[in-house]
Amino acid sequence: MRYYLQPFATALTAMALITSTFSVAATASEVQTPSAGVAAQAQQSGVYRYRLGDFQITALSDGTVPLDLHDLLQGVKKGSIDGHLHHAFLANPVEESINAFVIDTGKRLVLVDTGAGDFFGPEAGGKLIANLRAAGYEPSQISDVLLTHVHTDHSGGLVHNGNIVFSNAVIHVGKPDVDFFLDTANQNGVNGYPKEYFEQATACLTPYLKSGQLQPFSGPTQILPGIRSVPTPGHTPGHSFYRVESKGESITFIGDLVHVESIQFEKPKVTIQFDVNQAEAAKQRIKQFGSFSKSRELVAGAHFPFPGIGHVDTNNHDAYRFVPVNYRNR
């Protein structure tokens, strides 16, 4: 997805997810703008660990960004947007989480998505590396990076000042995204899809392409033992889930299947400007919601409220809800 901070402020600041679900090892309520005389203080934790069989999953926060849903959502009226947000104790614009995840298999250290890096400016993302280190890991220890897709809030952390951040990692990403975003013919935008997406994707991926670390895949692929890609095109041509299994337990990292939890679970046909193919993105969401609600499988989303791990439940035949995992700290 693209966030129109500077220089994109005229187009958006948008997307919504309920922020009152989790605040892991930090304050229990949303941080408000401090009044005069009250010092602004940072959250104390952007790390949450979850055990999956023999694997350890660590959710990492890259921070949050303010987003204006009135400008971004497609197929829904502003009044309906505001009604859903009010029901979720939110108001437009809202803070959107950017989540990444480490999978420690015991043999490899795998990072799912990399956050926005420097691309959205100060105080808008860019917290991944600090939280990675707070979790006890160094960027050089990451053996593999799994990109759910190439949008900047997922790939921006690959580089810093144009240089490679994950010096020893293989970068796995769906080949259709590489073909689409790195195509020189697309660098000025395609069919109204703005050029910034392509410019930023090129900046993030090219250093790894030149170093031989970029390894695109096509179709369902066994990336590593216990980790398999599941192509889910729509949001982008190469958007992919990653299904992780260990000792009979599983979790699926769903990337940007959902951008606005408080609206898209109840109205899965609602799309967002970031979708390359609006119709296919909606179809994919409806299909996957149905599948996850039946299987009761654990999922992790890039934009659910941190730590972004939970289950999809059904309210009726065409409406769903997100149920966060029970917090554990022992």
mmCIF file with all atom_site columns, N, CA, C and O in Angstrom, residues 132-155:
data_model
loop_
_atom_site.group_PDB
_atom_site.id
_atom_site.type_symbol
_atom_site.label_atom_id
_atom_site.label_alt_id
_atom_site.label_comp_id
_atom_site.label_asym_id
_atom_site.label_entity_id
_atom_site.label_seq_id
_atom_site.pdbx_PDB_ins_code
_atom_site.Cartn_x
_atom_site.Cartn_y
_atom_site.Cartn_z
_atom_site.occupancy
_atom_site.B_iso_or_equiv
_atom_site.pdbx_formal_charge
_atom_site.auth_seq_id
_atom_site.auth_comp_id
_atom_site.auth_asym_id
_atom_site.auth_atom_id
_atom_site.pdbx_PDB_model_num
ATOM 1  N N  . LEU A 1 132 ? 13.525 -4.915  16.320 1.00 0.00 ? 132 LEU A N  1
ATOM 2  C CA . LEU A 1 132 ? 14.231 -6.160  16.031 1.00 0.00 ? 132 LEU A CA 1
ATOM 3  C C  . LEU A 1 132 ? 15.358 -6.361  17.039 1.00 0.00 ? 132 LEU A C  1
ATOM 4  O O  . LEU A 1 132 ? 15.532 -7.455  17.600 1.00 0.00 ? 132 LEU A O  1
ATOM 5  N N  . ARG A 1 133 ? 16.095 -5.300  17.296 1.00 0.00 ? 133 ARG A N  1
ATOM 6  C CA . ARG A 1 133 ? 17.197 -5.379  18.259 1.00 0.00 ? 133 ARG A CA 1
ATOM 7  C C  . ARG A 1 133 ? 16.674 -5.547  19.681 1.00 0.00 ? 133 ARG A C  1
ATOM 8  O O  . ARG A 1 133 ? 17.276 -6.260  20.488 1.00 0.00 ? 133 ARG A O  1
ATOM 9  N N  . ALA A 1 134 ? 15.549 -4.903  19.982 1.00 0.00 ? 134 ALA A N  1
ATOM 10 C CA . ALA A 1 134 ? 14.950 -5.078  21.299 1.00 0.00 ? 134 ALA A CA 1
ATOM 11 C C  . ALA A 1 134 ? 14.533 -6.526  21.531 1.00 0.00 ? 134 ALA A C  1
ATOM 12 O O  . ALA A 1 134 ? 14.531 -7.014  22.659 1.00 0.00 ? 134 ALA A O  1
ATOM 13 N N  . ALA A 1 135 ? 14.204 -7.223  20.438 1.00 0.00 ? 135 ALA A N  1
ATOM 14 C CA . ALA A 1 135 ? 13.834 -8.634  20.519 1.00 0.00 ? 135 ALA A CA 1
ATOM 15 C C  . ALA A 1 135 ? 15.052 -9.546  20.603 1.00 0.00 ? 135 ALA A C  1
ATOM 16 O O  . ALA A 1 135 ? 14.910 -10.768 20.772 1.00 0.00 ? 135 ALA A O  1
ATOM 17 N N  . GLY A 1 136 ? 16.250 -8.971  20.467 1.00 0.00 ? 136 GLY A N  1
ATOM 18 C CA . GLY A 1 136 ? 17.469 -9.757  20.606 1.00 0.00 ? 136 GLY A CA 1
ATOM 19 C C  . GLY A 1 136 ? 18.109 -10.189 19.302 1.00 0.00 ? 136 GLY A C  1
ATOM 20 O O  . GLY A 1 136 ? 18.986 -11.063 19.294 1.00 0.00 ? 136 GLY A O  1
ATOM 21 N N  . TYR A 1 137 ? 17.707 -9.587  18.187 1.00 0.00 ? 137 TYR A N  1
ATOM 22 C CA . TYR A 1 137 ? 18.223 -9.959  16.878 1.00 0.00 ? 137 TYR A CA 1
ATOM 23 C C  . TYR A 1 137 ? 18.913 -8.768  16.206 1.00 0.00 ? 137 TYR A C  1
ATOM 24 O O  . TYR A 1 137 ? 18.530 -7.616  16.413 1.00 0.00 ? 137 TYR A O  1
ATOM 25 N N  . GLU A 1 138 ? 19.890 -9.081  15.359 1.00 0.00 ? 138 GLU A N  1
ATOM 26 C CA . GLU A 1 138 ? 20.546 -8.081  14.535 1.00 0.00 ? 138 GLU A CA 1
ATOM 27 C C  . GLU A 1 138 ? 20.130 -8.295  13.069 1.00 0.00 ? 138 GLU A C  1
ATOM 28 O O  . GLU A 1 138 ? 19.890 -9.435  12.647 1.00 0.00 ? 138 GLU A O  1
ATOM 29 N N  . PRO A 1 139 ? 20.074 -7.227  12.274 1.00 0.00 ? 139 PRO A N  1
ATOM 30 C CA . PRO A 1 139 ? 19.726 -7.391  10.853 1.00 0.00 ? 139 PRO A CA 1
ATOM 31 C C  . PRO A 1 139 ? 20.601 -8.404  10.125 1.00 0.00 ? 139 PRO A C  1
ATOM 32 O O  . PRO A 1 139 ? 20.124 -9.124  9.251  1.00 0.00 ? 139 PRO A O  1
ATOM 33 N N  . SER A 1 140 ? 21.862 -8.478  10.505 1.00 0.00 ? 140 SER A N  1
ATOM 34 C CA . SER A 1 140 ? 22.782 -9.405  9.847  1.00 0.00 ? 140 SER A CA 1
ATOM 35 C C  . SER A 1 140 ? 22.458 -10.872 10.134 1.00 0.00 ? 140 SER A C  1
ATOM 36 O O  . SER A 1 140 ? 22.931 -11.767 9.429  1.00 0.00 ? 140 SER A O  1
ATOM 37 N N  . GLN A 1 141 ? 21.651 -11.132 11.176 1.00 0.00 ? 141 GLN A N  1
ATOM 38 C CA . GLN A 1 141 ? 21.273 -12.496 11.509 1.00 0.00 ? 141 GLN A CA 1
ATOM 39 C C  . GLN A 1 141 ? 20.101 -13.014 10.680 1.00 0.00 ? 141 GLN A C  1
ATOM 40 O O  . GLN A 1 141 ? 19.859 -14.225 10.653 1.00 0.00 ? 141 GLN A O  1
ATOM 41 N N  . ILE A 1 142 ? 19.382 -12.121 10.022 1.00 0.00 ? 142 ILE A N  1
ATOM 42 C CA . ILE A 1 142 ? 18.229 -12.539 9.228  1.00 0.00 ? 142 ILE A CA 1
ATOM 43 C C  . ILE A 1 142 ? 18.720 -13.316 8.012  1.00 0.00 ? 142 ILE A C  1
ATOM 44 O O  . ILE A 1 142 ? 19.497 -12.818 7.207  1.00 0.00 ? 142 ILE A O  1
ATOM 45 N N  . SER A 1 143 ? 18.259 -14.564 7.889  1.00 0.00 ? 143 SER A N  1
ATOM 46 C CA . SER A 1 143 ? 18.690 -15.414 6.774  1.00 0.00 ? 143 SER A CA 1
ATOM 47 C C  . SER A 1 143 ? 17.779 -15.287 5.561  1.00 0.00 ? 143 SER A C  1
ATOM 48 O O  . SER A 1 143 ? 18.217 -15.488 4.423  1.00 0.00 ? 143 SER A O  1
ATOM 49 N N  . ASP A 1 144 ? 16.497 -14.966 5.808  1.00 0.00 ? 144 ASP A N  1
ATOM 50 C CA . ASP A 1 144 ? 15.515 -14.882 4.728  1.00 0.00 ? 144 ASP A CA 1
ATOM 51 C C  . ASP A 1 144 ? 14.509 -13.791 5.034  1.00 0.00 ? 144 ASP A C  1
ATOM 52 O O  . ASP A 1 144 ? 14.081 -13.630 6.182  1.00 0.00 ? 144 ASP A O  1
ATOM 53 N N  . VAL A 1 145 ? 14.114 -13.052 4.005  1.00 0.00 ? 145 VAL A N  1
ATOM 54 C CA . VAL A 1 145 ? 13.021 -12.087 4.111  1.00 0.00 ? 145 VAL A CA 1
ATOM 55 C C  . VAL A 1 145 ? 11.907 -12.542 3.178  1.00 0.00 ? 145 VAL A C  1
ATOM 56 O O  . VAL A 1 145 ? 12.142 -12.789 1.988  1.00 0.00 ? 145 VAL A O  1
ATOM 57 N N  . LEU A 1 146 ? 10.702 -12.683 3.718  1.00 0.00 ? 146 LEU A N  1
ATOM 58 C CA . LEU A 1 146 ? 9.535  -13.050 2.933  1.00 0.00 ? 146 LEU A CA 1
ATOM 59 C C  . LEU A 1 146 ? 8.677  -11.803 2.749  1.00 0.00 ? 146 LEU A C  1
ATOM 60 O O  . LEU A 1 146 ? 8.087  -11.307 3.711  1.00 0.00 ? 146 LEU A O  1
ATOM 61 N N  . LEU A 1 147 ? 8.617  -11.273 1.542  1.00 0.00 ? 147 LEU A N  1
ATOM 62 C CA . LEU A 1 147 ? 7.772  -10.119 1.263  1.00 0.00 ? 147 LEU A CA 1
ATOM 63 C C  . LEU A 1 147 ? 6.400  -10.602 0.821  1.00 0.00 ? 147 LEU A C  1
ATOM 64 O O  . LEU A 1 147 ? 6.290  -11.338 -0.156 1.00 0.00 ? 147 LEU A O  1
ATOM 65 N N  . THR A 1 148 ? 5.361  -10.182 1.533  1.00 0.00 ? 148 THR A N  1
ATOM 66 C CA . THR A 1 148 ? 4.021  -10.534 1.084  1.00 0.00 ? 148 THR A CA 1
ATOM 67 C C  . THR A 1 148 ? 3.708  -9.837  -0.233 1.00 0.00 ? 148 THR A C  1
ATOM 68 O O  . THR A 1 148 ? 2.959  -10.363 -1.055 1.00 0.00 ? 148 THR A O  1
ATOM 69 N N  . HIS A 1 149 ? 4.283  -8.651  -0.432 1.00 0.00 ? 149 HIS A N  1
ATOM 70 C CA . HIS A 1 149 ? 4.207  -7.932  -1.701 1.00 0.00 ? 149 HIS A CA 1
ATOM 71 C C  . HIS A 1 149 ? 5.182  -6.769  -1.631 1.00 0.00 ? 149 HIS A C  1
ATOM 72 O O  . HIS A 1 149 ? 5.862  -6.579  -0.624 1.00 0.00 ? 149 HIS A O  1
ATOM 73 N N  . VAL A 1 150 ? 5.247  -5.987  -2.695 1.00 0.00 ? 150 VAL A N  1
ATOM 74 C CA . VAL A 1 150 ? 6.335  -5.024  -2.839 1.00 0.00 ? 150 VAL A CA 1
ATOM 75 C C  . VAL A 1 150 ? 5.968  -3.610  -2.408 1.00 0.00 ? 150 VAL A C  1
ATOM 76 O O  . VAL A 1 150 ? 6.815  -2.727  -2.437 1.00 0.00 ? 150 VAL A O  1
ATOM 77 N N  . HIS A 1 151 ? 4.757  -3.341  -1.971 1.00 0.00 ? 151 HIS A N  1
ATOM 78 C CA . HIS A 1 151 ? 4.420  -1.989  -1.530 1.00 0.00 ? 151 HIS A CA 1
ATOM 79 C C  . HIS A 1 151 ? 5.390  -1.522  -0.448 1.00 0.00 ? 151 HIS A C  1
ATOM 80 O O  . HIS A 1 151 ? 5.905  -2.314  0.345  1.00 0.00 ? 151 HIS A O  1
ATOM 81 N N  . THR A 1 152 ? 5.585  -0.210  -0.388 1.00 0.00 ? 152 THR A N  1
ATOM 82 C CA . THR A 1 152 ? 6.689  0.354   0.377  1.00 0.00 ? 152 THR A CA 1
ATOM 83 C C  . THR A 1 152 ? 6.612  0.099   1.872  1.00 0.00 ? 152 THR A C  1
ATOM 84 O O  . THR A 1 152 ? 7.649  0.014   2.541  1.00 0.00 ? 152 THR A O  1
ATOM 85 N N  . ASP A 1 153 ? 5.401  -0.026  2.423  1.00 0.00 ? 153 ASP A N  1
ATOM 86 C CA . ASP A 1 153 ? 5.306  -0.285  3.865  1.00 0.00 ? 153 ASP A CA 1
ATOM 87 C C  . ASP A 1 153 ? 5.629  -1.730  4.204  1.00 0.00 ? 153 ASP A C  1
ATOM 88 O O  . ASP A 1 153 ? 5.636  -2.118  5.369  1.00 0.00 ? 153 ASP A O  1
ATOM 89 N N  . HIS A 1 154 ? 5.945  -2.525  3.186  1.00 0.00 ? 154 HIS A N  1
ATOM 90 C CA . HIS A 1 154 ? 6.365  -3.920  3.378  1.00 0.00 ? 154 HIS A CA 1
ATOM 91 C C  . HIS A 1 154 ? 7.813  -4.143  2.939  1.00 0.00 ? 154 HIS A C  1
ATOM 92 O O  . HIS A 1 154 ? 8.480  -5.026  3.456  1.00 0.00 ? 154 HIS A O  1
ATOM 93 N N  . SER A 1 155 ? 8.276  -3.340  1.992  1.00 0.00 ? 155 SER A N  1
ATOM 94 C CA . SER A 1 155 ? 9.634  -3.516  1.465  1.00 0.00 ? 155 SER A CA 1
ATOM 95 C C  . SER A 1 155 ? 10.564 -2.364  1.785  1.00 0.00 ? 155 SER A C  1
ATOM 96 O O  . SER A 1 155 ? 11.779 -2.463  1.559  1.00 0.00 ? 155 SER A O  1
#
